Amino acid sequence: MRDTVRQWIREARRIAVLTGAGISAESGVPTFRDAQTGLWAQFNPQELATEAAFRAHPQRVWDWYAFRREMIAKVAPNAGHLALAAFQQRHPGRLALITQNVDGLHQRAGSHETIAIHGSILQDQWLDAARPCCDAGALQAGRPPRCLVCGNLRRPAVVWFGESLPVTALEAAEEAANACELMLVIGTSGVVYPAAGLALAAHQRGARVVVINPEPTELDRVADHCLREPAAQCLPALLEH
Ligand code: BV8
C-alpha cells in the first residue's frame, strides 16, 4: 500500500503532516506514555504537565523536564525527521509540518518552519507575568531557578494541560489542516486535543488522511489508509524522489 500513498503524495499540491512522540521514538526519545520510566513511573504525565502540579511540586516537575532535556540532548534526528526536511527542501511550500513534540528534533533535522503547537522544552519562560525586576540573565539558581527579587519561577516553555496553545501556531496549524489535500498523521496516539482535531478537520474538508503508526490509534477512524510501520523506516521510502 505504500505505492498508493506515494501516488497520493505525488498528486497532492498541499500536504499537511501532524507528528507526535512516535516519530522521535527511533531516535531514542521515549514516547509520552513511555517517558514514565523509572523514577517517573508513579506519575501520570498529565499530572506532571500542568501548572497546578508545578506550583504544588516545582522541583519534581522541574526535574522531570530536566530529565527529558538531558535525554533529548543525547539523541539526533532520525531518518523520519530527515526525510520530511529533505522533502520540504525539494518542494518548498508544499508540506506544512505540525508537531506536538517539544523536543526540537524536526527543527534540528532542517525543518525550519515547523509549527510547534505545544511549545519547546529547550526554552524557559516566567511562571507569572514578568515584573520589572524579573531578569532572566540574573537568576537565583535552583530547581527551578527564580527571580532574585520577587521569586518568580522559571518554567519550561511548553503548553501544559489546561493551557491554551500559542495562537499563531494554532492558527497556522488550522490553516494547513483546512487547506491540505493530504494529511500524514505520524507517531501519535491521537488522544490529545486540539491537536488530534486537526486530522478530523482535514478529513471533514475532504482531504485524504494517512496514519503511519505501528499500533492502532484514535485517528484510524478517519484514515483512508493506515501504514502499520515505524516512521523512520517508512518515511524515507514514502517521500524519496
Ligand atoms: C487546552 C507539552 C484549551 C508538554 C502536551 C477535547 C476532548 C477531550 C479533552 C480535551 C478536549 N479539549 C481539551 C481537552 C483537554 C486536554 C486533552 O486533550 N486531554 C486528553 C489527554 C484527553 N487538552 C489540553 O489541555 C490542551 N489545552 O485544551 O486548552 C483550554 C484552556 C483553558 C481552559 C479550557 C480549555 C493542551 C494539550 C497540550 C498538553 N501538552 N505536551 C510536555 O510535553 O511535557 S501534550 C503531549 O501529550 C504531547 O505533546 C502530545 O500531544 C501528547 C502525547 O501524545 P503523542 O505525541 O501521540 O504520544 P503518545 O505517547 O500518546 O503516543 C505515541 C504514539 O507513537 C503511539 O501511538 C505509538 O504507537 C506510536 N509510535 C511508537 N513508536 C513509533 C510510533 N509511531 C511511528 N513510529 C514509531 N517508531
Coordinates of C-alpha atoms and ligand atoms in Angstrom, one line a residue:
M1 CA 0.0 0.0 0.0
R2 CA 3.0 2.3 0.2
D3 CA 2.7 2.8 -3.6
T4 CA -0.8 4.1 -3.3
V5 CA 0.3 6.6 -0.6
R6 CA 3.3 7.6 -2.8
Q7 CA 0.9 8.3 -5.6
W8 CA -1.3 10.4 -3.3
I9 CA 1.8 12.4 -2.2
R10 CA 2.8 13.0 -5.9
E11 CA -0.8 14.2 -6.7
A12 CA -1.2 16.5 -3.6
R13 CA -0.2 20.1 -4.2
R14 CA -0.6 20.9 -0.5
I15 CA 0.3 18.3 2.2
A16 CA 0.0 18.7 5.9
V17 CA 1.9 16.5 8.4
L18 CA 0.9 16.0 12.1
T19 CA 3.5 14.3 14.2
G20 CA 3.6 13.0 17.8
A21 CA 6.1 11.4 20.1
G22 CA 6.3 8.3 17.9
I23 CA 8.4 10.0 15.3
S24 CA 11.2 10.6 17.8
A25 CA 11.0 7.1 19.3
E26 CA 13.6 5.7 16.9
S27 CA 15.9 8.5 18.0
G28 CA 15.7 7.1 21.5
V29 CA 13.3 9.7 22.9
P30 CA 10.6 7.7 24.9
T31 CA 7.1 8.4 23.8
F32 CA 4.9 10.4 26.2
R33 CA 3.4 7.2 27.6
D34 CA 6.9 5.5 27.7
A35 CA 8.5 8.6 29.3
Q36 CA 7.1 7.3 32.6
T37 CA 10.1 5.0 33.1
G38 CA 11.9 4.5 36.4
L39 CA 11.6 7.5 38.8
W40 CA 8.6 9.0 36.9
A41 CA 6.6 5.8 36.5
Q42 CA 4.5 6.6 39.5
F43 CA 3.3 9.8 38.0
N44 CA 0.7 10.2 35.2
P45 CA 2.2 12.6 32.6
Q46 CA -1.0 14.7 32.6
E47 CA -0.4 15.2 36.3
L48 CA 3.2 16.4 35.8
A49 CA 2.5 18.5 32.7
T50 CA 0.1 21.0 34.5
E51 CA 0.6 24.4 36.1
A52 CA -1.1 23.1 39.3
A53 CA 1.5 20.3 39.5
F54 CA 4.3 22.8 39.0
R55 CA 3.0 25.2 41.7
A56 CA 2.5 22.2 44.1
H57 CA 5.7 20.4 43.4
P58 CA 8.0 22.8 41.4
Q59 CA 11.2 20.8 42.0
R60 CA 9.6 17.5 41.0
V61 CA 8.2 18.9 37.8
W62 CA 11.4 20.9 37.0
D63 CA 13.5 17.7 37.5
W64 CA 11.1 15.7 35.1
Y65 CA 11.8 18.3 32.4
A66 CA 15.5 18.4 33.2
F67 CA 15.5 14.5 32.8
R68 CA 13.7 14.8 29.4
R69 CA 16.0 17.6 28.3
E70 CA 19.1 15.6 29.1
M71 CA 17.7 12.6 27.1
I72 CA 16.9 14.9 24.1
A73 CA 20.4 16.5 24.2
K74 CA 22.0 13.0 23.8
V75 CA 20.0 12.0 20.6
A76 CA 19.8 13.0 17.0
P77 CA 17.0 13.4 14.4
N78 CA 16.3 10.0 12.7
A79 CA 15.6 9.1 9.1
G80 CA 12.0 10.0 9.5
H81 CA 12.7 13.6 10.6
L82 CA 15.4 13.9 7.9
A83 CA 13.1 12.6 5.1
L84 CA 10.4 15.2 5.9
A85 CA 13.0 18.0 6.0
A86 CA 14.5 16.8 2.7
F87 CA 11.1 16.7 1.0
Q88 CA 10.4 20.3 2.3
Q89 CA 13.7 21.4 0.7
R90 CA 12.9 19.8 -2.6
H91 CA 9.3 21.1 -2.7
P92 CA 9.2 24.5 -0.9
G93 CA 5.8 25.5 0.4
R94 CA 4.1 22.1 -0.4
L95 CA 4.4 20.4 3.0
A96 CA 3.3 22.1 6.3
L97 CA 4.8 20.3 9.3
I98 CA 2.8 20.5 12.5
T99 CA 4.3 18.8 15.6
Q100 CA 3.1 18.1 19.1
N101 CA 6.7 17.3 20.1
V102 CA 8.6 19.7 22.2
D103 CA 12.0 18.0 21.5
G104 CA 13.2 20.2 18.6
L105 CA 14.3 17.2 16.5
H106 CA 12.3 18.4 13.4
Q107 CA 14.0 21.7 13.6
R108 CA 17.4 20.1 14.1
A109 CA 16.7 17.9 11.0
G110 CA 16.3 21.1 8.9
S111 CA 12.5 21.6 9.1
H112 CA 12.9 25.3 10.0
E113 CA 9.2 26.3 9.6
T114 CA 8.0 23.6 12.0
I115 CA 4.6 24.6 13.6
A116 CA 5.3 23.5 17.2
I117 CA 1.8 23.7 18.7
H118 CA 2.9 22.5 22.2
G119 CA 6.0 24.7 22.5
S120 CA 9.6 23.7 23.2
I121 CA 11.3 22.0 26.1
L122 CA 14.5 23.8 25.1
Q123 CA 13.3 27.2 26.2
D124 CA 12.1 28.6 29.6
Q125 CA 9.7 31.4 30.4
W126 CA 8.4 33.1 33.6
L127 CA 5.7 31.3 35.5
D128 CA 3.9 34.5 36.4
A129 CA 3.8 37.6 34.2
A130 CA 7.3 39.2 34.4
R131 CA 7.7 42.2 36.7
P132 CA 10.3 44.9 36.1
C133 CA 12.6 43.1 38.5
C134 CA 12.4 39.7 36.5
D135 CA 15.7 39.4 34.7
A136 CA 16.3 36.0 33.0
G137 CA 20.0 36.9 33.0
A138 CA 20.3 37.3 36.7
L139 CA 18.5 34.3 38.3
Q140 CA 18.7 32.8 41.7
A141 CA 20.0 29.3 41.0
G142 CA 17.8 26.4 42.0
R143 CA 15.4 23.7 40.6
P144 CA 13.6 25.7 39.3
P145 CA 15.7 28.9 39.1
R146 CA 13.8 32.1 40.2
C147 CA 13.9 35.9 40.1
L148 CA 16.4 37.2 42.6
V149 CA 14.0 39.9 43.7
C150 CA 10.4 38.6 43.6
G151 CA 11.0 34.8 43.4
N152 CA 9.0 34.4 40.2
L153 CA 9.8 30.9 39.0
R154 CA 11.2 29.9 35.6
R155 CA 9.2 27.1 33.8
P156 CA 9.7 25.2 30.6
A157 CA 8.2 27.0 27.5
V158 CA 5.8 24.1 26.8
V159 CA 2.0 24.1 26.7
W160 CA 0.7 22.3 29.8
F161 CA -2.7 20.5 30.0
G162 CA -5.5 23.1 30.6
E163 CA -3.4 25.8 28.9
S164 CA -4.3 27.2 25.5
L165 CA -2.0 26.7 22.6
P166 CA 0.1 29.6 21.2
V167 CA -2.4 31.5 19.0
T168 CA -0.1 31.9 16.0
A169 CA 1.0 28.3 15.9
L170 CA -2.6 27.1 16.3
E171 CA -3.9 29.4 13.5
A172 CA -1.1 28.2 11.2
A173 CA -1.9 24.6 12.0
E174 CA -5.6 25.0 11.4
E175 CA -4.9 26.8 8.1
A176 CA -2.7 24.0 7.0
A177 CA -5.2 21.3 8.0
N178 CA -8.0 23.1 6.2
A179 CA -6.1 23.7 3.0
C180 CA -4.4 20.4 2.5
E181 CA -5.4 17.6 0.1
L182 CA -3.4 15.0 2.1
M183 CA -2.6 14.8 5.8
L184 CA 0.0 12.3 7.1
V185 CA -0.6 11.6 10.8
I186 CA 2.7 10.2 12.1
G187 CA 3.5 8.7 15.5
T188 CA 0.6 10.0 17.5
S189 CA -2.0 8.2 19.6
G190 CA -4.4 10.9 18.7
V191 CA -5.9 11.4 22.2
V192 CA -4.8 15.0 22.9
Y193 CA -6.9 17.9 21.7
P194 CA -7.0 20.3 19.9
A195 CA -4.0 18.6 18.1
A196 CA -6.0 15.5 17.2
G197 CA -8.8 17.7 16.0
L198 CA -6.6 18.9 13.1
A199 CA -6.8 15.4 11.5
L200 CA -10.6 15.4 11.9
A201 CA -10.8 18.9 10.3
A202 CA -8.7 17.8 7.3
H203 CA -10.9 14.7 6.9
Q204 CA -14.0 16.8 7.1
R205 CA -12.6 19.1 4.4
G206 CA -12.3 16.1 2.1
A207 CA -8.5 15.6 2.4
R208 CA -7.1 12.1 2.3
V209 CA -5.7 11.1 5.8
V210 CA -2.9 8.5 6.1
V211 CA -1.9 7.2 9.6
I212 CA 1.7 6.0 10.0
N213 CA 2.0 4.1 13.3
P214 CA 2.9 0.5 14.2
E215 CA -0.2 0.5 16.6
P216 CA -3.9 1.3 16.2
T217 CA -4.7 5.0 17.1
E218 CA -7.8 7.1 17.9
L219 CA -7.5 8.6 14.4
D220 CA -7.6 5.4 12.4
R221 CA -11.4 6.0 12.2
V222 CA -10.8 9.0 9.8
A223 CA -7.9 7.4 7.9
D224 CA -8.1 6.5 4.3
H225 CA -5.2 4.2 4.9
C226 CA -3.0 3.1 7.9
L227 CA 0.6 2.1 7.3
R228 CA 1.5 -0.1 10.4
E229 CA 5.2 0.8 10.2
P230 CA 7.8 2.6 12.3
A231 CA 8.2 6.2 10.9
A232 CA 11.9 6.1 10.4
Q233 CA 11.6 3.0 8.2
C234 CA 8.5 4.2 6.3
L235 CA 9.1 7.9 5.6
P236 CA 12.3 7.7 3.5
A237 CA 10.7 5.2 1.1
L238 CA 7.4 7.2 1.0
L239 CA 9.0 10.6 0.5
E240 CA 12.0 9.8 -1.6
H241 CA 12.3 11.5 -5.0
Ligands
BV8_1 C1 -6.5 23.0 26.0 C2 3.6 19.5 26.1 C3 -7.9 25.0 26.0 C4 4.1 19.3 27.5 C5 1.5 18.4 25.8 C6 -11.4 17.6 23.9 C7 -11.7 16.3 24.3 C8 -11.0 15.8 25.4 C9 -10.1 16.5 26.2 C10 -9.8 17.8 25.8 C11 -10.5 18.3 24.7 N1 -10.0 19.6 24.6 C12 -9.1 19.9 25.6 C13 -9.0 18.8 26.3 C14 -8.1 18.6 27.5 C15 -6.7 18.2 27.1 C16 -6.7 16.9 26.4 O1 -6.6 16.7 25.2 N2 -6.7 15.9 27.3 C17 -6.6 14.5 26.7 C18 -5.5 13.7 27.4 C19 -7.9 13.8 27.0 N3 -6.1 19.2 26.2 C20 -5.5 20.3 26.8 O2 -5.4 20.5 28.0 C21 -4.9 21.3 25.8 N4 -5.2 22.6 26.1 O3 -7.4 22.3 25.6 O4 -6.6 24.4 26.3 C22 -8.3 25.4 27.3 C23 -7.6 26.2 28.0 C24 -8.1 26.6 29.2 C25 -9.4 26.2 29.6 C26 -10.1 25.3 28.7 C27 -9.6 24.9 27.6 C28 -3.3 21.3 25.9 C29 -2.8 20.0 25.4 C30 -1.3 20.0 25.3 C31 -0.6 19.5 26.5 N5 0.8 19.4 26.3 N6 2.8 18.4 25.6 C32 5.1 18.2 27.6 O5 5.5 17.6 26.5 O6 5.5 17.9 28.7 S1 0.6 17.0 25.2 C33 1.7 15.8 25.0 O7 1.0 14.6 25.1 C34 2.4 15.7 23.7 O8 2.8 17.0 23.2 C35 1.4 15.0 22.8 O9 0.4 16.0 22.4 C36 0.7 14.1 23.8 C37 1.2 12.7 23.7 O10 0.7 12.2 22.6 P1 1.6 11.5 21.4 O11 2.6 12.5 21.0 O12 0.7 10.9 20.5 O13 2.4 10.4 22.2 P2 1.9 9.0 22.9 O14 2.9 8.6 23.8 O15 0.5 9.2 23.3 O16 1.7 8.0 21.6 C38 2.9 7.7 20.9 C39 2.4 7.1 19.6 O17 3.6 6.8 18.8 C40 1.7 5.7 19.8 O18 0.5 5.7 19.1 C41 2.7 4.7 19.4 O19 2.1 3.5 18.8 C42 3.4 5.5 18.3 N7 4.8 5.0 18.0 C43 5.7 4.4 18.8 N8 6.9 4.2 18.1 C44 6.7 4.6 16.8 C45 5.4 5.1 16.7 N9 4.8 5.7 15.6 C46 5.7 5.7 14.5 N10 6.9 5.2 14.5 C47 7.5 4.7 15.7 N11 8.7 4.2 15.6

